[in-house]
């Protein structure tokens, strides 16, 4: 009789391990471009504004994927959806590595956005709902940060030894291909492994999406995700260009300082569970925002230092996983999958919109305008966080009063 629970526990561990690896590889995929950006710009003879078209193409794919992820997971199952996403992502990265035509790279970036969006939404649904373990949320997003750290560090190293930016994408395509192989194994040997308790929450995905979009908690959380990801990806994609082209810091040192940015974010997410347990979520997030604003102001006003980027990463660490992790406590369980899909699409929109704005500012006002914009973004994050905290506090107080009345 004890064998079945042990078997299920073993299956859960395999599912979580696959989820962590998926976040590791998409962390690499999404954030190595910051180091490769000058090389891609030179290869295709692009302006900063032209580069933002690539971000917009990825955004289109990410939004489509995020908004349809819960419906697709219900229709074909989470495992098959993740297999489809990993195949799309592998194909897009392979095209990046070999194509000599900018228009082909732009078209394939839509495929890349769809793959990323489906993996983001699918893995968050699996961890937040199927596993229902808030500690795993922080660890999951720490793996994303670890992947981003590996992506930027390996890209810097491979460029330094002369292998070129196309080889970097080919290497990443191979790593994502391993995720596709893992999902094939899941489907062939145990199709339910990555679907535990997920489909029970997605009984009517279209109606649930409508309900989720009418929830103030979901809308405010989505706004916070919009601002957060805009800040995160703008720094990861443009910090290298800012430091190398306007501040005359050696490129190798800059590349590793961008890696330190992701190291700060990863360390913050690894320890966020302890901080939240000790101080509570509200105090942890407030402290993180204070560190974030300090790092952003230092990056703006003291251009020749290198410690602001890891400080910024550490300050950013808690925001996204805390927002995702608290969602099951703020809305009905049936709304969690469509709400997460909407929040990830808002995050994708925030990333692409901010990158577009940053590219325009860089071309018209210079790269040094980027740190100033990031200070503004940090201030907006504080505003939305206070708004969400106020709403959550009022909601919790209402629940307490209801219980006392009963």
mmCIF file of N, CA and C in Angstrom, residues 125-196:
data_model
loop_
_atom_site.group_PDB
_atom_site.id
_atom_site.type_symbol
_atom_site.label_atom_id
_atom_site.label_comp_id
_atom_site.label_asym_id
_atom_site.label_seq_id
_atom_site.Cartn_x
_atom_site.Cartn_y
_atom_site.Cartn_z
ATOM 1 N N UNK A 125 1.878 27.518 -14.052
ATOM 2 C CA UNK A 125 0.638 26.820 -13.709
ATOM 3 C C UNK A 125 0.952 25.532 -12.956
ATOM 4 N N UNK A 126 1.936 24.798 -13.436
ATOM 5 C CA UNK A 126 2.286 23.521 -12.815
ATOM 6 C C UNK A 126 2.774 23.707 -11.382
ATOM 7 N N UNK A 127 3.683 24.655 -11.178
ATOM 8 C CA UNK A 127 4.251 24.842 -9.842
ATOM 9 C C UNK A 127 3.269 25.513 -8.900
ATOM 10 N N UNK A 128 2.594 26.583 -9.365
ATOM 11 C CA UNK A 128 1.716 27.345 -8.478
ATOM 12 C C UNK A 128 0.452 26.578 -8.116
ATOM 13 N N UNK A 129 -0.056 25.768 -9.047
ATOM 14 C CA UNK A 129 -1.335 25.108 -8.816
ATOM 15 C C UNK A 129 -1.190 23.626 -8.529
ATOM 16 N N UNK A 130 -0.463 22.905 -9.385
ATOM 17 C CA UNK A 130 -0.365 21.456 -9.211
ATOM 18 C C UNK A 130 0.450 21.090 -7.982
ATOM 19 N N UNK A 131 1.578 21.795 -7.777
ATOM 20 C CA UNK A 131 2.418 21.502 -6.618
ATOM 21 C C UNK A 131 1.952 22.234 -5.359
ATOM 22 N N UNK A 132 1.403 23.441 -5.540
ATOM 23 C CA UNK A 132 0.881 24.244 -4.422
ATOM 24 C C UNK A 132 1.902 24.396 -3.302
ATOM 25 N N UNK A 133 3.093 24.733 -3.668
ATOM 26 C CA UNK A 133 4.184 24.899 -2.717
ATOM 27 C C UNK A 133 4.822 26.254 -2.977
ATOM 28 N N UNK A 134 4.587 27.227 -2.083
ATOM 29 C CA UNK A 134 5.066 28.590 -2.310
ATOM 30 C C UNK A 134 6.591 28.667 -2.308
ATOM 31 N N UNK A 135 7.248 27.763 -1.578
ATOM 32 C CA UNK A 135 8.714 27.784 -1.551
ATOM 33 C C UNK A 135 9.306 27.435 -2.915
ATOM 34 N N UNK A 136 8.586 26.576 -3.666
ATOM 35 C CA UNK A 136 9.085 26.193 -4.980
ATOM 36 C C UNK A 136 9.029 27.341 -5.972
ATOM 37 N N UNK A 137 8.134 28.310 -5.753
ATOM 38 C CA UNK A 137 8.036 29.450 -6.659
ATOM 39 C C UNK A 137 9.334 30.242 -6.664
ATOM 40 N N UNK A 138 9.839 30.554 -5.462
ATOM 41 C CA UNK A 138 11.093 31.296 -5.374
ATOM 42 C C UNK A 138 12.253 30.521 -5.960
ATOM 43 N N UNK A 139 12.306 29.217 -5.687
ATOM 44 C CA UNK A 139 13.393 28.392 -6.204
ATOM 45 C C UNK A 139 13.292 28.268 -7.721
ATOM 46 N N UNK A 140 12.064 28.148 -8.243
ATOM 47 C CA UNK A 140 11.867 28.087 -9.688
ATOM 48 C C UNK A 140 12.422 29.335 -10.364
ATOM 49 N N UNK A 141 12.071 30.495 -9.855
ATOM 50 C CA UNK A 141 12.534 31.741 -10.464
ATOM 51 C C UNK A 141 14.026 31.980 -10.196
ATOM 52 N N UNK A 142 14.551 31.351 -9.153
ATOM 53 C CA UNK A 142 15.999 31.394 -8.955
ATOM 54 C C UNK A 142 16.705 30.639 -10.078
ATOM 55 N N UNK A 143 16.119 29.546 -10.528
ATOM 56 C CA UNK A 143 16.692 28.814 -11.656
ATOM 57 C C UNK A 143 16.652 29.653 -12.924
ATOM 58 N N UNK A 144 15.611 30.471 -13.080
ATOM 59 C CA UNK A 144 15.580 31.392 -14.219
ATOM 60 C C UNK A 144 16.750 32.366 -14.130
ATOM 61 N N UNK A 145 16.979 32.907 -12.935
ATOM 62 C CA UNK A 145 18.110 33.816 -12.743
ATOM 63 C C UNK A 145 19.440 33.117 -12.953
ATOM 64 N N UNK A 146 19.538 31.860 -12.505
ATOM 65 C CA UNK A 146 20.768 31.098 -12.710
ATOM 66 C C UNK A 146 21.002 30.872 -14.195
ATOM 67 N N UNK A 147 19.908 30.586 -14.932
ATOM 68 C CA UNK A 147 20.024 30.426 -16.376
ATOM 69 C C UNK A 147 20.466 31.717 -17.051
ATOM 70 N N UNK A 148 19.906 32.845 -16.594
ATOM 71 C CA UNK A 148 20.311 34.139 -17.148
ATOM 72 C C UNK A 148 21.785 34.416 -16.859
ATOM 73 N N UNK A 149 22.221 34.071 -15.643
ATOM 74 C CA UNK A 149 23.630 34.226 -15.281
ATOM 75 C C UNK A 149 24.513 33.368 -16.176
ATOM 76 N N UNK A 150 24.138 32.109 -16.376
ATOM 77 C CA UNK A 150 24.909 31.228 -17.253
ATOM 78 C C UNK A 150 24.895 31.725 -18.693
ATOM 79 N N UNK A 151 23.729 32.220 -19.128
ATOM 80 C CA UNK A 151 23.614 32.693 -20.501
ATOM 81 C C UNK A 151 24.528 33.869 -20.790
ATOM 82 N N UNK A 152 24.501 34.872 -19.921
ATOM 83 C CA UNK A 152 25.335 36.050 -20.150
ATOM 84 C C UNK A 152 26.817 35.719 -19.967
ATOM 85 N N UNK A 153 27.147 34.869 -18.964
ATOM 86 C CA UNK A 153 28.547 34.516 -18.731
ATOM 87 C C UNK A 153 29.110 33.671 -19.872
ATOM 88 N N UNK A 154 28.335 32.686 -20.330
ATOM 89 C CA UNK A 154 28.822 31.839 -21.418
ATOM 90 C C UNK A 154 28.914 32.613 -22.719
ATOM 91 N N UNK A 155 27.940 33.511 -22.962
ATOM 92 C CA UNK A 155 27.999 34.335 -24.172
ATOM 93 C C UNK A 155 29.231 35.226 -24.162
ATOM 94 N N UNK A 156 29.520 35.827 -22.999
ATOM 95 C CA UNK A 156 30.709 36.674 -22.879
ATOM 96 C C UNK A 156 31.979 35.871 -23.139
ATOM 97 N N UNK A 157 32.054 34.670 -22.562
ATOM 98 C CA UNK A 157 33.238 33.831 -22.713
ATOM 99 C C UNK A 157 33.414 33.352 -24.159
ATOM 100 N N UNK A 158 32.322 32.908 -24.774
ATOM 101 C CA UNK A 158 32.402 32.408 -26.148
ATOM 102 C C UNK A 158 32.766 33.526 -27.130
ATOM 103 N N UNK A 159 32.252 34.715 -26.891
ATOM 104 C CA UNK A 159 32.638 35.850 -27.740
ATOM 105 C C UNK A 159 34.111 36.194 -27.538
ATOM 106 N N UNK A 160 34.567 36.117 -26.272
ATOM 107 C CA UNK A 160 35.947 36.482 -25.966
ATOM 108 C C UNK A 160 36.949 35.536 -26.626
ATOM 109 N N UNK A 161 36.579 34.250 -26.796
ATOM 110 C CA UNK A 161 37.513 33.306 -27.420
ATOM 111 C C UNK A 161 37.287 33.197 -28.929
ATOM 112 N N UNK A 162 36.396 34.054 -29.449
ATOM 113 C CA UNK A 162 36.255 34.182 -30.891
ATOM 114 C C UNK A 162 35.298 33.242 -31.580
ATOM 115 N N UNK A 163 34.387 32.585 -30.832
ATOM 116 C CA UNK A 163 33.471 31.643 -31.457
ATOM 117 C C UNK A 163 32.276 32.329 -32.125
ATOM 118 N N UNK A 164 31.967 33.558 -31.741
ATOM 119 C CA UNK A 164 30.938 34.313 -32.432
ATOM 120 C C UNK A 164 29.549 34.128 -31.851
ATOM 121 N N UNK A 165 28.676 35.091 -32.156
ATOM 122 C CA UNK A 165 27.336 35.101 -31.568
ATOM 123 C C UNK A 165 26.449 33.991 -32.112
ATOM 124 N N UNK A 166 26.671 33.568 -33.344
ATOM 125 C CA UNK A 166 25.852 32.499 -33.911
ATOM 126 C C UNK A 166 26.089 31.172 -33.189
ATOM 127 N N UNK A 167 27.326 30.919 -32.799
ATOM 128 C CA UNK A 167 27.633 29.695 -32.049
ATOM 129 C C UNK A 167 26.932 29.708 -30.695
ATOM 130 N N UNK A 168 26.808 30.899 -30.084
ATOM 131 C CA UNK A 168 26.111 30.999 -28.794
ATOM 132 C C UNK A 168 24.668 30.528 -28.936
ATOM 133 N N UNK A 169 24.002 30.987 -29.987
ATOM 134 C CA UNK A 169 22.617 30.576 -30.198
ATOM 135 C C UNK A 169 22.513 29.090 -30.516
ATOM 136 N N UNK A 170 23.471 28.553 -31.235
ATOM 137 C CA UNK A 170 23.459 27.130 -31.557
ATOM 138 C C UNK A 170 23.617 26.292 -30.289
ATOM 139 N N UNK A 171 24.479 26.744 -29.393
ATOM 140 C CA UNK A 171 24.655 26.048 -28.118
ATOM 141 C C UNK A 171 23.368 26.047 -27.309
ATOM 142 N N UNK A 172 22.708 27.198 -27.252
ATOM 143 C CA UNK A 172 21.464 27.293 -26.486
ATOM 144 C C UNK A 172 20.371 26.445 -27.109
ATOM 145 N N UNK A 173 20.335 26.373 -28.442
ATOM 146 C CA UNK A 173 19.358 25.527 -29.119
ATOM 147 C C UNK A 173 19.526 24.073 -28.705
ATOM 148 N N UNK A 174 20.766 23.623 -28.554
ATOM 149 C CA UNK A 174 21.009 22.255 -28.109
ATOM 150 C C UNK A 174 20.488 22.001 -26.707
ATOM 151 N N UNK A 175 20.646 22.989 -25.816
ATOM 152 C CA UNK A 175 20.166 22.842 -24.440
ATOM 153 C C UNK A 175 18.641 22.803 -24.382
ATOM 154 N N UNK A 176 17.990 23.643 -25.198
ATOM 155 C CA UNK A 176 16.527 23.618 -25.244
ATOM 156 C C UNK A 176 16.046 22.308 -25.877
ATOM 157 N N UNK A 177 16.807 21.792 -26.839
ATOM 158 C CA UNK A 177 16.460 20.510 -27.448
ATOM 159 C C UNK A 177 16.418 19.385 -26.432
ATOM 160 N N UNK A 178 17.260 19.464 -25.400
ATOM 161 C CA UNK A 178 17.223 18.463 -24.336
ATOM 162 C C UNK A 178 15.916 18.521 -23.564
ATOM 163 N N UNK A 179 15.343 19.722 -23.435
ATOM 164 C CA UNK A 179 14.027 19.842 -22.803
ATOM 165 C C UNK A 179 12.966 19.142 -23.647
ATOM 166 N N UNK A 180 13.057 19.295 -24.974
ATOM 167 C CA UNK A 180 12.116 18.608 -25.866
ATOM 168 C C UNK A 180 12.216 17.093 -25.700
ATOM 169 N N UNK A 181 13.449 16.592 -25.564
ATOM 170 C CA UNK A 181 13.642 15.144 -25.374
ATOM 171 C C UNK A 181 13.016 14.695 -24.057
ATOM 172 N N UNK A 182 13.192 15.523 -23.002
ATOM 173 C CA UNK A 182 12.600 15.197 -21.698
ATOM 174 C C UNK A 182 11.077 15.138 -21.783
ATOM 175 N N UNK A 183 10.472 16.060 -22.529
ATOM 176 C CA UNK A 183 9.017 16.066 -22.650
ATOM 177 C C UNK A 183 8.518 14.874 -23.481
ATOM 178 N N UNK A 184 9.291 14.456 -24.466
ATOM 179 C CA UNK A 184 8.928 13.244 -25.214
ATOM 180 C C UNK A 184 8.936 12.042 -24.278
ATOM 181 N N UNK A 185 9.934 11.976 -23.405
ATOM 182 C CA UNK A 185 10.001 10.890 -22.424
ATOM 183 C C UNK A 185 8.784 10.905 -21.510
ATOM 184 N N UNK A 186 8.393 12.114 -21.066
ATOM 185 C CA UNK A 186 7.222 12.240 -20.195
ATOM 186 C C UNK A 186 5.969 11.716 -20.892
ATOM 187 N N UNK A 187 5.780 12.110 -22.139
ATOM 188 C CA UNK A 187 4.580 11.723 -22.878
ATOM 189 C C UNK A 187 4.556 10.223 -23.146
ATOM 190 N N UNK A 188 5.710 9.649 -23.513
ATOM 191 C CA UNK A 188 5.766 8.232 -23.867
ATOM 192 C C UNK A 188 5.591 7.340 -22.645
ATOM 193 N N UNK A 189 6.244 7.691 -21.529
ATOM 194 C CA UNK A 189 6.276 6.797 -20.379
ATOM 195 C C UNK A 189 5.274 7.143 -19.289
ATOM 196 N N UNK A 190 4.905 8.426 -19.177
ATOM 197 C CA UNK A 190 3.916 8.786 -18.154
ATOM 198 C C UNK A 190 3.308 10.126 -18.519
ATOM 199 N N UNK A 191 2.232 10.101 -19.259
ATOM 200 C CA UNK A 191 1.636 11.325 -19.774
ATOM 201 C C UNK A 191 1.073 12.223 -18.678
ATOM 202 N N UNK A 192 0.807 11.669 -17.488
ATOM 203 C CA UNK A 192 0.211 12.456 -16.414
ATOM 204 C C UNK A 192 1.243 13.158 -15.539
ATOM 205 N N UNK A 193 2.521 12.921 -15.800
ATOM 206 C CA UNK A 193 3.565 13.440 -14.921
ATOM 207 C C UNK A 193 3.513 14.952 -14.790
ATOM 208 N N UNK A 194 3.376 15.681 -15.925
ATOM 209 C CA UNK A 194 3.349 17.141 -15.895
ATOM 210 C C UNK A 194 1.923 17.675 -15.951
ATOM 211 N N UNK A 195 0.948 16.862 -15.537
ATOM 212 C CA UNK A 195 -0.440 17.303 -15.583
ATOM 213 C C UNK A 195 -1.142 17.111 -14.240
ATOM 214 N N UNK A 196 -0.394 16.858 -13.188
ATOM 215 C CA UNK A 196 -1.002 16.559 -11.908
ATOM 216 C C UNK A 196 -1.873 17.709 -11.415
#
